[in-house]
CSV table of C-alpha atoms in Angstrom, one decimal:
chain,number,residue,atom,x,y,z
A,80,MET,CA,67.5,155.6,97.3
A,81,ALA,CA,69.8,154.8,94.5
A,82,HIS,CA,71.6,157.8,93.0
A,83,TYR,CA,71.1,158.5,89.0
A,84,ILE,CA,71.3,161.5,87.0
A,85,LYS,CA,68.9,161.2,84.1
A,86,PRO,CA,69.5,162.9,80.8
A,87,GLY,CA,67.2,165.5,79.7
A,88,ARG,CA,65.0,164.6,76.6
A,89,LEU,CA,67.5,166.7,74.3
A,90,GLU,CA,70.6,165.2,75.6
A,91,ALA,CA,69.2,161.6,75.4
A,92,ARG,CA,67.8,162.1,71.8
A,93,LEU,CA,70.6,164.3,70.2
A,94,VAL,CA,73.8,163.4,72.0
A,95,HIS,CA,73.0,159.6,73.1
A,96,GLY,CA,71.2,159.2,70.0
A,97,THR,CA,73.9,160.3,67.6
A,98,VAL,CA,76.6,158.5,69.5
A,99,GLY,CA,74.9,155.3,69.2
A,100,TRP,CA,74.0,155.7,65.7
A,101,LEU,CA,77.5,156.5,64.9
A,102,ALA,CA,78.9,153.5,66.9
A,103,ARG,CA,76.5,151.3,64.9
A,104,ARG,CA,78.2,152.6,61.8
A,105,GLY,CA,81.5,152.0,63.2
A,106,LEU,CA,82.5,155.5,64.3
A,107,SER,CA,83.8,155.7,67.6
A,108,LEU,CA,83.8,159.2,69.3
A,109,ALA,CA,86.8,159.0,71.9
A,110,GLY,CA,86.6,155.3,72.4
A,111,SER,CA,82.9,155.1,72.8
A,112,ALA,CA,80.6,151.9,71.9
A,113,GLU,CA,77.1,151.0,72.0
A,114,LEU,CA,76.0,148.9,74.9
A,115,SER,CA,73.5,146.3,74.6
A,116,VAL,CA,72.0,144.5,77.6
A,117,ARG,CA,68.8,142.5,78.0
A,118,GLY,CA,66.1,144.3,80.0
A,119,ARG,CA,65.6,142.6,83.4
A,120,GLY,CA,61.7,142.8,83.0
A,121,SER,CA,61.1,142.2,79.3
A,122,GLY,CA,64.3,140.3,78.0
A,123,GLU,CA,64.5,142.6,75.2
A,124,TRP,CA,67.8,144.1,74.2
A,125,ARG,CA,68.6,147.8,75.5
A,126,THR,CA,71.1,150.0,74.1
A,127,VAL,CA,73.1,152.9,75.4
A,128,PRO,CA,76.3,154.7,74.2
A,129,VAL,CA,79.0,154.0,76.8
A,130,ASN,CA,82.8,154.8,77.0
A,131,PRO,CA,84.6,151.2,77.8
A,132,LEU,CA,87.7,152.1,79.9
A,133,ASP,CA,90.9,150.1,79.3
A,134,ALA,CA,92.8,150.3,82.9
A,135,GLU,CA,94.7,148.4,85.5
A,136,GLY,CA,95.1,145.5,83.1
A,137,GLY,CA,91.3,145.1,82.3
A,138,ARG,CA,88.3,146.5,80.6
A,139,PHE,CA,85.8,148.5,82.5
A,140,LEU,CA,82.3,150.0,82.3
A,141,VAL,CA,81.6,153.0,84.7
A,142,SER,CA,78.5,154.7,85.1
A,143,ALA,CA,79.3,158.5,85.1
A,144,ARG,CA,75.3,159.2,85.9
A,145,GLY,CA,75.0,156.5,88.5
A,146,ASP,CA,72.5,153.8,89.2
A,147,GLY,CA,70.7,154.0,85.8
A,148,GLN,CA,68.7,151.3,83.9
A,149,TRP,CA,71.7,149.9,81.9
A,150,VAL,CA,73.4,149.2,85.3
A,151,ARG,CA,70.5,147.6,86.7
A,152,ASN,CA,69.9,145.5,83.6
A,153,LEU,CA,73.7,144.6,83.7
A,154,ARG,CA,73.7,143.6,87.5
A,155,ALA,CA,70.5,141.2,86.4
A,156,ALA,CA,71.8,139.7,83.0
A,157,GLY,CA,75.4,139.6,84.1
A,158,ASP,CA,76.6,139.9,80.5
A,159,GLY,CA,76.0,142.0,77.5
A,160,ARG,CA,77.5,143.1,74.1
A,161,LEU,CA,79.7,146.0,72.9
A,162,ARG,CA,79.3,147.0,69.3
A,163,VAL,CA,81.2,149.3,67.0
A,164,GLY,CA,80.3,149.0,63.5
A,165,ARG,CA,79.7,145.4,62.3
A,166,SER,CA,81.9,144.3,65.3
A,167,THR,CA,79.9,143.0,68.3
A,168,LEU,CA,82.0,141.6,71.4
A,169,PRO,CA,79.8,139.7,73.8
A,170,PHE,CA,81.2,139.9,77.4
A,171,THR,CA,80.5,138.9,80.7
A,172,ALA,CA,80.3,141.6,83.7
A,173,VAL,CA,81.2,141.4,87.5
A,174,GLU,CA,80.7,144.7,89.7
A,175,VAL,CA,83.9,146.1,91.3
A,176,PRO,CA,83.7,146.8,95.1
A,177,ASP,CA,83.5,150.5,96.2
A,178,GLU,CA,86.8,150.2,97.8
A,179,GLU,CA,88.7,149.0,94.5
A,180,LYS,CA,87.1,151.9,92.2
A,181,ALA,CA,89.5,154.8,93.0
A,182,PRO,CA,92.3,154.1,90.5
A,183,LEU,CA,89.5,153.3,88.0
A,184,LEU,CA,87.4,156.3,88.4
A,185,ARG,CA,90.9,158.5,88.3
A,186,ALA,CA,91.7,156.8,84.8
A,187,TYR,CA,87.9,157.3,83.7
A,188,LEU,CA,88.0,161.0,84.5
A,189,SER,CA,91.4,161.3,83.1
A,190,ARG,CA,90.3,160.1,79.7
A,191,TRP,CA,86.5,161.6,79.6
A,192,GLY,CA,86.4,164.1,82.5
A,193,TRP,CA,85.8,166.7,79.8
A,194,GLN,CA,82.6,164.8,78.9
A,195,VAL,CA,81.4,163.3,82.2
A,196,GLY,CA,83.1,165.6,84.9
A,197,ARG,CA,79.8,167.3,85.8
A,198,PHE,CA,78.4,164.2,87.2
A,199,PHE,CA,81.1,163.8,89.8
A,200,ASP,CA,80.5,166.6,92.1
A,201,GLY,CA,83.8,168.4,91.5
A,202,VAL,CA,86.0,165.3,91.8
A,203,THR,CA,88.5,165.3,89.0
A,204,ALA,CA,91.2,163.0,88.0
A,205,LYS,CA,93.9,164.9,90.1
A,206,SER,CA,91.5,164.8,93.1
A,207,SER,CA,92.7,162.7,96.3
A,208,ASP,CA,92.0,158.9,96.4
A,209,GLU,CA,89.9,159.9,99.6
A,210,GLU,CA,87.8,162.3,97.4
A,211,LEU,CA,87.4,159.5,94.6
A,212,ARG,CA,86.5,157.1,97.4
A,213,ARG,CA,83.8,159.4,98.5
A,214,VAL,CA,82.0,159.4,95.1
A,215,ALA,CA,82.7,155.7,94.3
A,216,PRO,CA,79.1,154.5,95.7
A,217,ARG,CA,77.4,156.8,93.2
A,218,HIS,CA,79.4,155.7,90.4
A,219,PRO,CA,78.7,151.6,89.5
A,220,VAL,CA,82.0,149.9,87.8
A,221,PHE,CA,81.9,146.7,86.0
A,222,ARG,CA,84.8,144.8,84.8
A,223,ILE,CA,84.0,143.0,81.8
A,224,THR,CA,85.6,140.0,80.3
A,225,THR,CA,85.4,138.8,76.6
A,226,THR,CA,85.7,135.2,75.5
A,227,PRO,CA,88.5,135.4,72.7
A,228,GLY,CA,86.9,134.6,69.3
A,229,ALA,CA,83.4,135.2,70.6
A,230,GLY,CA,83.0,138.3,68.6
A,231,THR,CA,81.0,138.7,65.4
A,232,ARG,CA,81.5,140.6,62.3
A,233,GLY,CA,78.9,141.1,59.9
């Protein structure tokens, strides 16, 4: 069974709702953005706030909570959009294999460990590569690639 830590109603409504609302209005908290990806069953756009990671010469989306709906939708769709304010950036996504995740998880925890550390079973940015590899299967990571000039403003 896939690993996923579902947010409580209060967290989903207050925290995620507020961060998404702010991102739509151009206010990014610590680098947050609103991810939009088409639902794998409905085809409808679904949104969730995320923390895009710039590391290792690329841009990545890391799922701190595990194999949630946005992860499954992104696997199925293969693409999505990141939005902050009026700027929308379309992208394609490729999932990173577990054996390549350790430096990306370290960078992610270094940047956002204060916010998401509780989902990593005591593993921190200062943990060994072995510890990071141990939790890697529980945290999907996607390399996202944008097309220059494909973003929209308006």
